[in-house]
Coordinates of C-alpha atoms and ligand atoms in Angstrom, one line a residue:
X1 CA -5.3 22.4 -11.5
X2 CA -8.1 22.5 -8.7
X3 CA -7.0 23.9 -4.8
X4 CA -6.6 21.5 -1.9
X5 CA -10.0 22.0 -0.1
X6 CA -11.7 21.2 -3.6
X7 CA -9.9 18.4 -4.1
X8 CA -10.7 17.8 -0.3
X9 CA -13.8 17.7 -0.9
X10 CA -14.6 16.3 -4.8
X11 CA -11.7 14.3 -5.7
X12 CA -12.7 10.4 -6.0
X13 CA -16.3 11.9 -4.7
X14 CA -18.5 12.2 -7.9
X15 CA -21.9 12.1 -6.9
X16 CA -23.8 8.1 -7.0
X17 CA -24.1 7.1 -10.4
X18 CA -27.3 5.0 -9.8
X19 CA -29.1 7.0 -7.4
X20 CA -27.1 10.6 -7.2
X21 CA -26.2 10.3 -3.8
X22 CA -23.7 13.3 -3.0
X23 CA -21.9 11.6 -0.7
X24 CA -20.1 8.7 -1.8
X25 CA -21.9 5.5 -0.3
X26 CA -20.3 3.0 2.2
X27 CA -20.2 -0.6 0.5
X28 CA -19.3 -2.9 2.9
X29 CA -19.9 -5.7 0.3
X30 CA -16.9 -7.9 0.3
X31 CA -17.3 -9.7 -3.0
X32 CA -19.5 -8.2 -6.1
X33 CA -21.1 -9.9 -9.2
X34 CA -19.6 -10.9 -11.8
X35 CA -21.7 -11.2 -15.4
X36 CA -19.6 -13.9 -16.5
X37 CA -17.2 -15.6 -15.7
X38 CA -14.3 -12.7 -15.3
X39 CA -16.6 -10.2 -16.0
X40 CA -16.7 -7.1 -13.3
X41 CA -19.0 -4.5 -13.9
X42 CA -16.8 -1.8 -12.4
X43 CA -13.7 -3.6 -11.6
X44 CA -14.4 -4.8 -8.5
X45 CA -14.4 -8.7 -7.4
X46 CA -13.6 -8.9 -3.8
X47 CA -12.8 -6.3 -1.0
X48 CA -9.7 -7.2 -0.2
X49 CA -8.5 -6.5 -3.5
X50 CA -10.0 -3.2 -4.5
X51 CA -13.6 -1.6 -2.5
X52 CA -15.3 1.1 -4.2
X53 CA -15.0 3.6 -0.9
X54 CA -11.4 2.8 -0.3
X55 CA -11.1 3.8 -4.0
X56 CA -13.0 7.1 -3.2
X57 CA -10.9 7.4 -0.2
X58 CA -7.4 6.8 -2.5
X59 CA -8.2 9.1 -5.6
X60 CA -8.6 12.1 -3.0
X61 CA -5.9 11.3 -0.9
X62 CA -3.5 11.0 -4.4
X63 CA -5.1 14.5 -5.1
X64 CA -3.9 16.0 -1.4
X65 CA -0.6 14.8 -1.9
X66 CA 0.2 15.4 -5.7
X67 CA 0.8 11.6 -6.5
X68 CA -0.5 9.5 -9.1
X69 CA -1.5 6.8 -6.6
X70 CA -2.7 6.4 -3.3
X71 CA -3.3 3.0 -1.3
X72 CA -4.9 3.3 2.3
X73 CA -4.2 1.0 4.7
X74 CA -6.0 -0.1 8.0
X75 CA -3.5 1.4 9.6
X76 CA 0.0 3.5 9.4
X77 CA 2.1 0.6 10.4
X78 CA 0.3 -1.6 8.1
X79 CA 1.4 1.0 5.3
X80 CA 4.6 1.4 6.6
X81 CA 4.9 -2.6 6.9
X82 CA 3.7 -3.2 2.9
X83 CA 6.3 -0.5 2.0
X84 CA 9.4 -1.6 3.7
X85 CA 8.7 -4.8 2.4
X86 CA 8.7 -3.5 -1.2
X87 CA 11.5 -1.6 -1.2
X88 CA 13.8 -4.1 0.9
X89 CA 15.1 -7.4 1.2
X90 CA 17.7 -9.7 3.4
X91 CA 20.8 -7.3 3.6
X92 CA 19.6 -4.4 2.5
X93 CA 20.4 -1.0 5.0
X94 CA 17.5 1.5 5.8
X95 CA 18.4 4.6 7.5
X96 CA 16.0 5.7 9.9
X97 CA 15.5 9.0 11.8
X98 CA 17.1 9.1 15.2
X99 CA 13.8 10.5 16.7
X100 CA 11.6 8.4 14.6
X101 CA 8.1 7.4 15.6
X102 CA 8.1 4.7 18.3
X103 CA 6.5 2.3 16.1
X104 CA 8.5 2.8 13.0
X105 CA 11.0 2.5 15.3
X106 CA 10.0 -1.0 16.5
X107 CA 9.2 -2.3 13.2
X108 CA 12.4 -1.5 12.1
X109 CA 14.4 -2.9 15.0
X110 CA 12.3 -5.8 16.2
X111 CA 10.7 -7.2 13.2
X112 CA 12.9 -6.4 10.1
X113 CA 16.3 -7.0 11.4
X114 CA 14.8 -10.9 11.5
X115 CA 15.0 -10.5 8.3
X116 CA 18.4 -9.4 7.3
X117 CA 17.6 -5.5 7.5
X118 CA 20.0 -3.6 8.6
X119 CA 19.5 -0.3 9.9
X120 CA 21.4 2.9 10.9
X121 CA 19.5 5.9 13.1
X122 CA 20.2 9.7 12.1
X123 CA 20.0 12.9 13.1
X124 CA 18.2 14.0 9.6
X125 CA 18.7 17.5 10.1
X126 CA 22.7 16.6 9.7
X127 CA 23.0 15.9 6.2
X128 CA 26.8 15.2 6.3
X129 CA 25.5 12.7 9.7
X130 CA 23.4 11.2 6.5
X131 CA 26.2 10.9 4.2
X132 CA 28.3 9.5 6.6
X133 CA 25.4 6.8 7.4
X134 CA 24.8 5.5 3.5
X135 CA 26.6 2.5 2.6
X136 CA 26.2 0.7 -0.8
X137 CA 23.3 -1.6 0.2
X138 CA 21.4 1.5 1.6
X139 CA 18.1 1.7 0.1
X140 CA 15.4 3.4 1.4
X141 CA 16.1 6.5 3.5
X142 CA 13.1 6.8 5.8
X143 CA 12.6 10.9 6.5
X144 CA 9.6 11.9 9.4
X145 CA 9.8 16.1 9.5
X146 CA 8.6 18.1 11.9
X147 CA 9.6 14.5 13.9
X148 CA 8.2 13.9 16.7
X149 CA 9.0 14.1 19.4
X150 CA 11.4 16.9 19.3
X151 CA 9.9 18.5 16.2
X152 CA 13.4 18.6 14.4
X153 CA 13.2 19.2 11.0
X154 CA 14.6 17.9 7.9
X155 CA 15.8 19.4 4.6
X156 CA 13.4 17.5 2.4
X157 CA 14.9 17.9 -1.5
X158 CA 18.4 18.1 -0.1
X159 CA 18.0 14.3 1.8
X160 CA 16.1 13.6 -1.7
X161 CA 19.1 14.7 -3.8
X162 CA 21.7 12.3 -1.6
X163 CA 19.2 9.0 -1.4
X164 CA 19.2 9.5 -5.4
X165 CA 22.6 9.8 -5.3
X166 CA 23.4 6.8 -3.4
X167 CA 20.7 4.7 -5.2
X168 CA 18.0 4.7 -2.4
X169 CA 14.6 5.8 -2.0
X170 CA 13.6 8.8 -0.3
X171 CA 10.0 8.0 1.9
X172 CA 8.6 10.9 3.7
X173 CA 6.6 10.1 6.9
X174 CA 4.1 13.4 6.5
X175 CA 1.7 12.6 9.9
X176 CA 2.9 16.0 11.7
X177 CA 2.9 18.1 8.8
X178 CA -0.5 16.7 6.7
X179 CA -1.1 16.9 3.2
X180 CA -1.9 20.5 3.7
X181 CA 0.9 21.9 4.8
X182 CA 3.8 19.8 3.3
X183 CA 4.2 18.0 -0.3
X184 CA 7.2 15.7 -0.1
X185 CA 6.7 14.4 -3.7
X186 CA 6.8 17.7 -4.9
X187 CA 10.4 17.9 -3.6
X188 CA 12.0 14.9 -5.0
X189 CA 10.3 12.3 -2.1
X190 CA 9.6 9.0 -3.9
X191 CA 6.5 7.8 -1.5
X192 CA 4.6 9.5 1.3
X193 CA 3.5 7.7 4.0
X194 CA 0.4 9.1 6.3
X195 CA -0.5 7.8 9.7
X196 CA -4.1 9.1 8.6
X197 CA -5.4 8.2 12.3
X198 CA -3.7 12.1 13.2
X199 CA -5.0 14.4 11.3
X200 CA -6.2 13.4 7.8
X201 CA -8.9 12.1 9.9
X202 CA -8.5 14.3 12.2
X203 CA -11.3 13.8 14.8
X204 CA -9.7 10.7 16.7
X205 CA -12.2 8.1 15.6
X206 CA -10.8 6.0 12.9
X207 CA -7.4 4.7 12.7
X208 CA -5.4 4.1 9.2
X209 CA -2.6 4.8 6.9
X210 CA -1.7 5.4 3.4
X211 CA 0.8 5.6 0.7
X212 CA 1.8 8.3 -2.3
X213 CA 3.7 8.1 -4.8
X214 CA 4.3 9.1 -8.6
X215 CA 6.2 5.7 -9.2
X216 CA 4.3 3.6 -11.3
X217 CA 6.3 0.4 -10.5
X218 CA 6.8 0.9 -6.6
X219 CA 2.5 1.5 -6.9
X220 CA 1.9 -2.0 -8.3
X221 CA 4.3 -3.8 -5.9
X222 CA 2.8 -1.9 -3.1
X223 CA -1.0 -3.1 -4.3
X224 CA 0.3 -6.7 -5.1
X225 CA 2.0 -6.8 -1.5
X226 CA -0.6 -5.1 0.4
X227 CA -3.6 -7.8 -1.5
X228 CA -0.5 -10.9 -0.4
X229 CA -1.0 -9.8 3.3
X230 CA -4.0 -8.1 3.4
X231 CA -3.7 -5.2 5.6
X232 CA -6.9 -3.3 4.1
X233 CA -8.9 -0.7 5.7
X234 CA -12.8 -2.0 6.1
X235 CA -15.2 0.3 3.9
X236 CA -16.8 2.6 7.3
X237 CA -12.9 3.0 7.7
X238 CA -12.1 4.4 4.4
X239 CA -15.4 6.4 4.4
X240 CA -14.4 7.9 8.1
X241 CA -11.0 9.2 7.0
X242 CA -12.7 10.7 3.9
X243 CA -15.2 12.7 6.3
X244 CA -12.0 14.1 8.0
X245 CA -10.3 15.0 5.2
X246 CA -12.5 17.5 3.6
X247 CA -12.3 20.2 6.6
X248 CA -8.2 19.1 6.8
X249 CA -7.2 22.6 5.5
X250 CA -9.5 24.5 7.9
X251 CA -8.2 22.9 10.6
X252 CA -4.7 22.6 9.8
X253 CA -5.2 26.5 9.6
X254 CA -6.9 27.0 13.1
X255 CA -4.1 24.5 14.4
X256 CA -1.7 26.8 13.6
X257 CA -3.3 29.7 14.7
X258 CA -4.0 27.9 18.2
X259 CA -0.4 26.6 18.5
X260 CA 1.4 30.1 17.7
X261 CA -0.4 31.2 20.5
X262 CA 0.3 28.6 23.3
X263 CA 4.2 28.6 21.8
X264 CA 4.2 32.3 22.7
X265 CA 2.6 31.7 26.4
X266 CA 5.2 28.9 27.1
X267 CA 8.0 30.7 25.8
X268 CA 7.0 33.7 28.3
X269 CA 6.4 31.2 31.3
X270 CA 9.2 30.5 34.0
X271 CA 8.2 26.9 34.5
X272 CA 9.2 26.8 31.1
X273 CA 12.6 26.1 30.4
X274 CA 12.6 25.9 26.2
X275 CA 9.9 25.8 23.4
X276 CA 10.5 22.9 20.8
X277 CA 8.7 24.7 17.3
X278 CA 9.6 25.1 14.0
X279 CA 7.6 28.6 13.7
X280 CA 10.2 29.8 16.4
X281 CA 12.9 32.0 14.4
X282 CA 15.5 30.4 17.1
X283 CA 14.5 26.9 16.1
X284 CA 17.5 25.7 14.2
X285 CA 15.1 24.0 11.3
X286 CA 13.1 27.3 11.2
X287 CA 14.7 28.6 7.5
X288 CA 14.5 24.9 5.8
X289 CA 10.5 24.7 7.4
X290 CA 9.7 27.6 6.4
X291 CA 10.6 27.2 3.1
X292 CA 8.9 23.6 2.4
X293 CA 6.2 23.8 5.2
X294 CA 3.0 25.8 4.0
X295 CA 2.5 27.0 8.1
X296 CA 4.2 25.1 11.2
X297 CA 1.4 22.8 12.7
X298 CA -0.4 21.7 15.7
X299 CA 2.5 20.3 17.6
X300 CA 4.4 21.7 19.8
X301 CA 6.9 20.2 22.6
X302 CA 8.2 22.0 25.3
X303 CA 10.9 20.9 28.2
X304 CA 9.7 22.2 31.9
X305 CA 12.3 23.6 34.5
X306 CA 12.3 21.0 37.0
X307 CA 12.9 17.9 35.4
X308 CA 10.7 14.5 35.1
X309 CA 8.6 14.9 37.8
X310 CA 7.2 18.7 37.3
X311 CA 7.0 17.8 33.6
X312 CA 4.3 14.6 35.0
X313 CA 2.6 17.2 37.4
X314 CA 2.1 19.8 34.3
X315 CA 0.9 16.7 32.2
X316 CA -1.6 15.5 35.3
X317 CA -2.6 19.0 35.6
X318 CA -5.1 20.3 32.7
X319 CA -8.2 20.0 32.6
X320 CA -9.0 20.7 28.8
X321 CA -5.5 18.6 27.3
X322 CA -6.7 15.5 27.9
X323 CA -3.8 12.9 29.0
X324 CA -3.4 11.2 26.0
X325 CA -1.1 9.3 23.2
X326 CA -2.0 9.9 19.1
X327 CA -1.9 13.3 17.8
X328 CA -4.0 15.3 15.2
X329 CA -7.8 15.4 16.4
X330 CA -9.9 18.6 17.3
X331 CA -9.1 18.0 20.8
X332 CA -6.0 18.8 22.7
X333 CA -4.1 16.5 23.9
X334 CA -0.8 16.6 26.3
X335 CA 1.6 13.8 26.9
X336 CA 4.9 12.5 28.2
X337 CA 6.8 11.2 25.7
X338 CA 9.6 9.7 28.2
X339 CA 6.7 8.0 30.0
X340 CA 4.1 6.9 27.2
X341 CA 5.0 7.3 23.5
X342 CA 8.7 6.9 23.6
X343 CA 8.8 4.3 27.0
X344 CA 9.8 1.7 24.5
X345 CA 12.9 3.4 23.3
X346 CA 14.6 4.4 27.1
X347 CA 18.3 3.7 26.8
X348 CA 18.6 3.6 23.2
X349 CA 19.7 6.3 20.6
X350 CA 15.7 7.3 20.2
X351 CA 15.6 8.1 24.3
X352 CA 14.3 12.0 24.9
X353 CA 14.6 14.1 27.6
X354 CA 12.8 13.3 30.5
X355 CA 11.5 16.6 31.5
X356 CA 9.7 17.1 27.7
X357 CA 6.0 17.3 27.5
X358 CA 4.0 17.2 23.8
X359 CA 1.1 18.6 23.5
X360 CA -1.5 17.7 20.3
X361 CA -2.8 21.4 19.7
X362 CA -6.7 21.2 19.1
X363 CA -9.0 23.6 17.5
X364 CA -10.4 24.8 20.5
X365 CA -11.1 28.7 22.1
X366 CA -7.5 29.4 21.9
X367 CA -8.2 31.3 25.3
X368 CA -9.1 28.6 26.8
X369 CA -6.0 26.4 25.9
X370 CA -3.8 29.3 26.8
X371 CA -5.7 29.3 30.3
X372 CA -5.5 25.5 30.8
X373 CA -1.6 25.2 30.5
X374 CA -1.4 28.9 32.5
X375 CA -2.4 26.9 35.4
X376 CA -1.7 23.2 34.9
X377 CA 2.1 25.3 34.7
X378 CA 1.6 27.1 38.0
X379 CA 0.4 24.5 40.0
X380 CA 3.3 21.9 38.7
X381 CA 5.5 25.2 39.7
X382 CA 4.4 25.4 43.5
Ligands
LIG401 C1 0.8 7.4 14.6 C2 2.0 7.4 13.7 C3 2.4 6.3 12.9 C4 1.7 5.0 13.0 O1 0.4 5.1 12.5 P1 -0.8 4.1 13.1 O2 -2.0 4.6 12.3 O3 -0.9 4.4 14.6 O4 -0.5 2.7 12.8 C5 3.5 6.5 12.1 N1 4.1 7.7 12.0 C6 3.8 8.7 12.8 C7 4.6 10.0 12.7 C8 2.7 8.7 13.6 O5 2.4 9.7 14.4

């Protein structure tokens, strides 16, 4: 079996039949000849159904994730959308992350539960919280570790072990981890979910999703769904998020490197009142992500002494961070979650502290970071 960064960079990506290009080409054709009546040359017949880079773009993305199939979306809702439709229906119970993405969050609440969904959120790094949750028409369990905001983490083959048990599915939202530092499948997840905006792409430019999965039959109702609705990614999409993903391992390395660093200067800061990290032996999901987690990741969270409004002056303060929602690029970004991200979920179970700031570890001089939040922290301190 071939490494991740080859795979990054060869899997779906045979060089041009017809011309030997190395790169695979972008076809933004959306319908191809047919030599007969039903006859496709390579399979294609229109791009909603199937494109040759989305396939390129799919192959290697089932590669990064150990899955037998991979289908990218134009975006992570759209995937997360097609999926929930699959694997639910009018009275079914999905058990959602108490801290989940805003978004999944929103689809779950707003949208679904007009359809007879019924949902329950958990703390996921309380497995008996999870037990407690399951009821006989639970079917999916929907798992997002590190989760973001708070960077909790979750047990990943223990929640597979009771969604199995209880006849549901176990999907793993991956975004904060990437392919290249966490393998859900590989510990009893049924489908992976990427918002492959963050850091598959990884240079803030295209936005998109996709799903893995070894399951044959969940595969072909996620194609047949996805084709019924049509929430495709166009061709410079696919070909975008392919670009990223060849240098994902490098810079899921240097991510980590940059963010132990910055998690060191906050913890020794006084306008600092606690580090949220999973690399932090303190951190009470430290053992279970050390174990499944291949390093800890570009994000880090951090609450400041002082409450909501020294946490706005630190965010309003640096000059590299930019000010800025998403996650995942070469560029460092800072936010506040009670203000931006998570506004939509004040006064419900998702709320977060109000004095929390996340910050989107880039790839940057790490000196320079480290200088940046040194003073955006001492001028929000005076
Ligand atoms: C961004 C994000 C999503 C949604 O993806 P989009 O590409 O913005 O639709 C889902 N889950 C997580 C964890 C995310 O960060």
């Amino acid at each position: 079996m071939r490494g991740f960064s080859t795979n990054a960079i060869h899997a779906g990506q045979e060089p041009d039949l017809t011309t030997g290009a190395v790169i695979p080409p972008i076809h933004p054709s959306s319908t191809f000849a047919q030599d007969g009546v039903g006859g496709l040359r390579a399979g294609y017949e229109y791009s909603r159904s199937a494109n040759p880079t989305r396939t390129a773009l799919q192959e290697c993305l089932a590669a990064l994730e150990g899955g037998r199939h991979a289908v990218a979306f134009g975006s992570g809702m759209g995937a997360s959308d097609v999926l929930l439709r699959v694997l639910l229906k009018p009275g079914d119970h999905v058990v959602i992350p108490h801290d989940a993405y805003g978004g999944t969050f929103r689809l779950v609440d707003k949208v679904l539960t007009q359809w007879g969904v019924e949902y329950t959120p958990v703390d996921l790094g309380d497995v008996e919280a999870l037990r407690a949750a399951v009821r006989p028409t639970t079917r999916v369990v929907w798992c997002e570790t590190p989760t973001n905001p708070l960077l909790g983490i979750a047990d990943i083959a223990v929640l597979a072990d009771v969604a199995r048990g209880a006849g549901a599915r176990l999907v793993v939202d991956n975004t904060f981890a990437s392919p290249y530092l966490q393998n859900p499948l590989a510990l009893g997840a049924d489908v992976v979910l990427h918002s492959t905006t963050k850091y598959v792409g990884g240079h803030s430019d295209v936005v998109g999703g996709v799903l893995v999965t070894g399951d044959d039959e969940i595969a072909e109702r996620v194609r047949f769904t996805q084709n019924s609705v049509g929430s495709v990614p166009g061709p410079f999409d696919a070909w975008l998020t392919l670009r990223g993903a060849k240098t994902l391992a490098v810079r899921m390395e240097r991510h980590s490197d940059n963010a132990e660093r910055v998690v060191e200067l906050l913890a020794g800061h006084g306008a600092v009142e606690k580090v949220l990290y999973p690399g932090l032996p303190d951190h009470p999901g430290h053992e279970v992500a050390a174990k499944q987690m291949r390093r800890f990741g570009g994000m880090v969270s951090f609450l400041v002494a002082g409450g909501r409004e020294a946490a706005l002056r630190v965010c309003g303060a640096t000059e590299i961070f930019t000010l800025a929602e998403s996650l995942g690029g070469v560029e460092s970004l800072i936010e506040h979650p009670g203000a931006m991200t998570h506004a939509s979920v004040a006064g419900s179970a998702l709320e977060v502290p109000d004095n929390l700031v996340r910050l989107s570890v880039g790839i940057e001089d790490v000196e320079d970071l480290m200088d940046d939040l040194r003073q955006a922290l001492d001028a929000a301190g005076r």
